[in-house]
Amino acid sequence: MTRLLFCLAVALLTGHFTNGQVAESVYNYDETKVGTYKLPNPLINASGKAIKTRAEWATRRIELLQLFAENVYGKTPKQTVRLRFQTTSVDSSALNGLAIRKLISIKFVDYPKLPSIDVLLYVPKGRKAAPVFLGLNFCGNHCVTTEADLPLSTRWMMSGTGDVSVNNKATEKARGMQERRWPISMILKRGYAVATAYYGDLEPDYPEGWHAGIRSVLGDTTRADNWGAIGAWAWGMSRILDYLQTDPAIDAKRVISIGHSRIGKAALWAGAQDDRFAAVIANESGEGGAALSRRWYGETVERLNISFPHWFCERYKTYNKRVDDLPVDQHELLALVAPRPLYVASADGDQWSDPKGEFLGAAYTTPVYALYGKVGLGTTTFPAVNQPIGQTVRYHDRTGKHDVMNYDWEQYLRFADELVR
Ligand code: GCU
């Protein structure tokens, strides 16, 4: 009931009845009204000193990570959590013989009541130590594939149309529901492994969901800088990476953090904090992801915090009506990925995510990549649709709606071929 009321309140407040459908009139979609804003400079530290060397950047990087933790995502607890990796199933000839498919449960030894992170891993057959795309999924592992023998997740599921969940439990109708977003065979044929897990294994996505996730045992809910759900999802990606480091079928030096939308925000925060990720891909991650917060276009910090009060830290809400006071902006989050390869992608039918703001976020990482002698995006001119651009930092604005399409994956595979292998 609480959940239902929450959804209704969010829908009324945001005019946001299904993902991506927003009452456009309420928000700014007019470029001429964006106005002016002054972005913080990633290469000037909190005491006003200019950063000129990689060594100075290493210290500034820590400062920026702290600022993002204190003001945006909340502090990720530092303690090491004892994990147990349990392989529950191996199919040595999955997807018509293309892959070895494994299911691995990551269990929390000291918190036996917590749900495990249930990882679905496909490794291309005949390839030693495969690079891997690691991304969380929105609706359970059974959603990313039509394979009938994959168990349905028993975790809390968001309500969806067409009985894909009943009383917040997945039904058979959800099987393969997001298969199109995960072209697993195409990825495997290119020599990459795919690892995924349901984001709700870490925390079910509603304001009180933290009671059933990792934040119920780690962190301090009384603090304004306690981690939010995005922090928990990002943390979970690092725990999956802990597992991948133990699997000889995987090249753990080539793990790519990828995510779409809210999970794209988490993929960025994971890649920023954990430099074991070799590259980061944020697909339509929008506000609180790759898009500049100070740009008044599409979703705003205030809207984000009202619609999803559990995603960020409490202090982030204090910036709702004064984003210009944020000590950071999202180009600095993206800069934390440097010198590693970064891909930011938008869709022209997803103005809610502010494609131009995502593009500028990527463009303004340039001076940080330059410290490493790398060309980041290499331009500040917004490209035409379906024109991928950039070097170590890449960007495209696909035609179509808020989604993950084969077009996006084709670019990500090329990017990985060129920069991660
Ligand atoms: C909403 C939200 C976005 C988010 C998206 C998603 O549209 O406002 O910030 O990225 O949901 O996760 O699909």
mmCIF file with all atom_site columns, C-alpha atoms and ligand atoms in Angstrom, residues 16 19 138 261-262 265 285 299 304 308 311 352 402, ligand 1:
data_model
loop_
_atom_site.group_PDB
_atom_site.id
_atom_site.type_symbol
_atom_site.label_atom_id
_atom_site.label_alt_id
_atom_site.label_comp_id
_atom_site.label_asym_id
_atom_site.label_entity_id
_atom_site.label_seq_id
_atom_site.pdbx_PDB_ins_code
_atom_site.Cartn_x
_atom_site.Cartn_y
_atom_site.Cartn_z
_atom_site.occupancy
_atom_site.B_iso_or_equiv
_atom_site.pdbx_formal_charge
_atom_site.auth_seq_id
_atom_site.auth_comp_id
_atom_site.auth_asym_id
_atom_site.auth_atom_id
_atom_site.pdbx_PDB_model_num
ATOM   1  C CA . HIS A 1 16  ? 5.845  10.832 -14.983 1.00 0.00 ? 16  HIS A CA 1
ATOM   2  C CA . ASN A 1 19  ? 9.476  5.682  -17.676 1.00 0.00 ? 19  ASN A CA 1
ATOM   3  C CA . PHE A 1 138 ? 16.262 -3.736 -13.946 1.00 0.00 ? 138 PHE A CA 1
ATOM   4  C CA . SER A 1 261 ? 19.575 5.290  -16.881 1.00 0.00 ? 261 SER A CA 1
ATOM   5  C CA . ARG A 1 262 ? 19.507 5.038  -13.033 1.00 0.00 ? 262 ARG A CA 1
ATOM   6  C CA . LYS A 1 265 ? 24.285 6.641  -12.738 1.00 0.00 ? 265 LYS A CA 1
ATOM   7  C CA . SER A 1 285 ? 22.250 8.280  -17.403 1.00 0.00 ? 285 SER A CA 1
ATOM   8  C CA . GLU A 1 299 ? 15.146 16.613 -15.221 1.00 0.00 ? 299 GLU A CA 1
ATOM   9  C CA . LEU A 1 304 ? 15.217 13.798 -9.018  1.00 0.00 ? 304 LEU A CA 1
ATOM   10 C CA . PHE A 1 308 ? 13.464 9.252  -5.916  1.00 0.00 ? 308 PHE A CA 1
ATOM   11 C CA . TRP A 1 311 ? 18.748 7.388  -4.537  1.00 0.00 ? 311 TRP A CA 1
ATOM   12 C CA . TRP A 1 352 ? 14.429 14.239 -20.018 1.00 0.00 ? 352 TRP A CA 1
ATOM   13 C CA . HIS A 1 402 ? 15.094 6.200  -23.785 1.00 0.00 ? 402 HIS A CA 1
HETATM 14 C C1 . GCU B 2 .   ? 13.392 8.369  -14.402 1.00 0.00 ? 1   GCU B C1 1
HETATM 15 C C2 . GCU B 2 .   ? 14.341 9.294  -13.683 1.00 0.00 ? 1   GCU B C2 1
HETATM 16 C C3 . GCU B 2 .   ? 15.719 9.299  -14.331 1.00 0.00 ? 1   GCU B C3 1
HETATM 17 C C4 . GCU B 2 .   ? 16.216 7.881  -14.489 1.00 0.00 ? 1   GCU B C4 1
HETATM 18 C C5 . GCU B 2 .   ? 15.176 7.051  -15.208 1.00 0.00 ? 1   GCU B C5 1
HETATM 19 C C6 . GCU B 2 .   ? 15.485 5.553  -15.328 1.00 0.00 ? 1   GCU B C6 1
HETATM 20 O O1 . GCU B 2 .   ? 13.127 8.874  -15.678 1.00 0.00 ? 1   GCU B O1 1
HETATM 21 O O2 . GCU B 2 .   ? 13.754 10.565 -13.666 1.00 0.00 ? 1   GCU B O2 1
HETATM 22 O O3 . GCU B 2 .   ? 16.626 10.047 -13.560 1.00 0.00 ? 1   GCU B O3 1
HETATM 23 O O4 . GCU B 2 .   ? 17.450 7.859  -15.146 1.00 0.00 ? 1   GCU B O4 1
HETATM 24 O O5 . GCU B 2 .   ? 13.951 7.111  -14.500 1.00 0.00 ? 1   GCU B O5 1
HETATM 25 O O6 . GCU B 2 .   ? 16.221 5.009  -14.540 1.00 0.00 ? 1   GCU B O6 1
HETATM 26 O O7 . GCU B 2 .   ? 14.885 4.947  -16.233 1.00 0.00 ? 1   GCU B O7 1
#
